[in-house]
Amino acid sequence: MLKISVIAIGRMGRGPEAELAQHYANQFSSLHNRWRLTMVEIDDRKAPSDNSRKRWDADQIFSKCGDDAALISLDERGKAMSSLGFAQTLARFEDQARPVCFAIGGPDGLDDSVRKRSDHCFSFGTLTWPHRLVRVMLAEQLYRAAAIDAGHPYHREG
């Protein structure tokens, strides 16, 4: 069983982005019986507002992601990947019996220590995306990866 955690700094709150992210998380759960998805929000209302903010975020991410887990950072400086490559990456971690943690940083991005500890650093392109949309896009790509792995027709190669 592959355990996948999405660790995000900040709270999603309510609204269309939260509904859409939940929709894809539900689709993921109903499709795949070997992969489990957990969304972890880190309340950042007590985070420092000075230069130590990114380090605080990193400490929170590390506290939620075990030492044995594969850490995947989402960062604009990361590597772009196809949906098929993304699904294959998850399948490799399943074969290794390693849990996977995705890290979505706070408003200032990820601390260098998170990127250095990461097994992979992925990007949704060089544009800067709002963190709420990144959560939606990641949830959709996780659902798509599960569909690819399960042979479900959701993903169509063009």
Coordinates of C-alpha atoms in Angstrom, one line a residue:
M1 CA 0.0 0.0 0.0
L2 CA 1.3 3.4 -1.0
K3 CA 0.6 6.1 1.6
I4 CA 0.6 9.6 0.1
S5 CA 0.4 12.8 2.2
V6 CA 0.0 16.3 0.9
I7 CA 1.5 18.6 3.5
A8 CA 0.5 22.2 2.9
I9 CA 1.4 25.3 4.9
G10 CA -1.7 27.4 5.6
R11 CA -5.4 26.5 5.7
M12 CA -7.5 26.1 2.6
G13 CA -10.6 27.5 4.2
R14 CA -13.9 27.3 2.3
G15 CA -14.6 28.2 -1.3
P16 CA -14.4 26.8 -4.8
E17 CA -10.7 25.8 -4.5
A18 CA -11.4 23.8 -1.4
E19 CA -14.4 22.1 -3.0
L20 CA -12.4 21.2 -6.1
A21 CA -9.4 19.8 -4.2
Q22 CA -11.8 17.7 -2.1
H23 CA -13.6 16.5 -5.2
Y24 CA -10.3 15.2 -6.7
A25 CA -9.3 13.7 -3.3
N26 CA -12.7 11.9 -3.2
Q27 CA -12.2 10.7 -6.8
F28 CA -8.8 9.4 -5.9
S29 CA -10.1 7.5 -2.9
S30 CA -13.0 5.9 -4.9
L31 CA -10.7 4.8 -7.7
H32 CA -7.7 3.3 -6.0
N33 CA -7.5 0.7 -3.3
R34 CA -3.7 0.3 -3.0
W35 CA -3.0 4.0 -2.6
R36 CA -4.2 6.1 0.4
L37 CA -4.2 9.9 0.3
T38 CA -4.2 12.2 3.3
M39 CA -4.3 16.0 3.1
V40 CA -2.5 17.7 6.0
E41 CA -2.9 21.4 6.6
I42 CA -0.5 23.3 8.9
D43 CA -2.1 26.2 10.6
D44 CA 0.3 29.1 10.1
R45 CA -1.6 31.8 12.0
K46 CA 1.2 31.6 14.7
A47 CA 4.0 31.5 12.3
P48 CA 6.7 34.2 12.7
S49 CA 6.5 37.1 10.3
D50 CA 10.2 37.7 10.0
N51 CA 13.1 36.0 8.2
S52 CA 12.6 32.9 10.2
R53 CA 9.3 32.1 8.6
K54 CA 10.6 29.7 5.9
R55 CA 12.6 27.8 8.6
W56 CA 9.4 27.6 10.7
D57 CA 7.5 26.2 7.7
A58 CA 10.3 23.7 7.1
D59 CA 10.2 22.5 10.7
Q60 CA 6.4 22.0 10.4
I61 CA 6.8 20.0 7.1
F62 CA 9.6 17.8 8.6
S63 CA 7.5 17.1 11.7
K64 CA 4.7 15.7 9.5
C65 CA 6.9 13.7 7.1
G66 CA 8.7 10.7 8.5
D67 CA 12.4 10.1 7.9
D68 CA 11.7 7.0 5.8
A69 CA 9.2 8.9 3.5
A70 CA 10.1 10.1 0.1
L71 CA 9.7 13.9 0.2
I72 CA 8.6 15.6 -3.0
S73 CA 8.7 19.4 -3.0
L74 CA 6.5 21.5 -5.2
D75 CA 8.5 24.5 -6.3
E76 CA 8.7 26.7 -9.4
R77 CA 12.4 25.8 -9.7
G78 CA 11.6 22.1 -9.8
K79 CA 11.5 19.7 -12.7
A80 CA 8.4 19.7 -15.0
M81 CA 7.1 16.3 -15.5
S82 CA 4.4 14.6 -17.6
S83 CA 1.4 13.0 -16.0
L84 CA 2.6 9.6 -17.1
G85 CA 6.1 10.3 -15.6
F86 CA 4.4 11.5 -12.4
A87 CA 2.4 8.3 -12.2
Q88 CA 5.5 6.2 -12.8
T89 CA 7.3 8.0 -10.0
L90 CA 4.6 7.1 -7.6
A91 CA 4.5 3.5 -8.7
R92 CA 8.3 3.3 -8.1
F93 CA 7.8 4.5 -4.5
E94 CA 5.0 1.9 -4.1
D95 CA 7.5 -0.8 -5.3
Q96 CA 10.0 0.5 -2.7
A97 CA 7.3 0.4 0.0
R98 CA 8.1 4.1 0.8
P99 CA 5.4 6.5 1.9
V100 CA 5.4 9.8 -0.1
C101 CA 5.0 13.3 1.3
F102 CA 4.3 16.3 -1.0
A103 CA 5.4 19.6 0.5
I104 CA 3.6 22.8 -0.5
G105 CA 5.3 25.8 1.2
G106 CA 3.8 29.0 2.7
P107 CA 3.6 32.4 1.1
D108 CA 7.4 32.8 1.0
G109 CA 7.9 29.4 -0.7
L110 CA 10.0 26.6 0.6
D111 CA 13.1 26.8 2.7
D112 CA 16.3 25.5 1.1
S113 CA 16.4 22.7 3.7
V114 CA 13.2 21.2 2.3
R115 CA 14.5 21.2 -1.3
K116 CA 17.8 19.7 -0.1
R117 CA 16.0 16.9 1.8
S118 CA 13.6 16.2 -1.1
D119 CA 13.9 13.1 -3.2
H120 CA 12.3 15.1 -6.1
C121 CA 11.4 18.7 -6.7
F122 CA 8.5 19.1 -9.1
S123 CA 7.1 22.2 -10.8
F124 CA 3.8 23.1 -12.3
G125 CA 5.7 25.4 -14.6
T126 CA 7.8 28.6 -14.0
L127 CA 4.7 30.7 -13.2
T128 CA 4.0 31.4 -9.6
W129 CA 0.7 29.8 -8.6
P130 CA -1.5 30.6 -5.6
H131 CA -1.1 27.9 -2.9
R132 CA -4.8 27.1 -3.1
L133 CA -4.6 26.4 -6.8
V134 CA -1.4 24.3 -6.3
R135 CA -3.4 22.1 -3.9
V136 CA -6.1 21.7 -6.5
M137 CA -3.6 20.9 -9.3
L138 CA -1.8 18.4 -7.2
A139 CA -5.0 16.7 -6.1
E140 CA -6.0 16.4 -9.8
Q141 CA -2.6 15.0 -10.8
L142 CA -2.8 12.5 -7.9
Y143 CA -6.2 11.4 -9.2
R144 CA -4.8 11.2 -12.7
A145 CA -1.8 9.2 -11.6
A146 CA -4.1 6.8 -9.8
A147 CA -6.3 6.5 -12.9
I148 CA -3.2 5.7 -15.0
D149 CA -2.0 3.1 -12.5
A150 CA -5.5 1.5 -12.4
G151 CA -5.9 1.6 -16.1
H152 CA -8.9 3.9 -15.8
P153 CA -9.9 5.9 -18.9
Y154 CA -9.7 9.3 -17.2
H155 CA -6.2 9.9 -18.5
R156 CA -6.1 10.0 -22.3
E157 CA -2.8 10.4 -24.0
G158 CA -2.9 12.8 -26.9

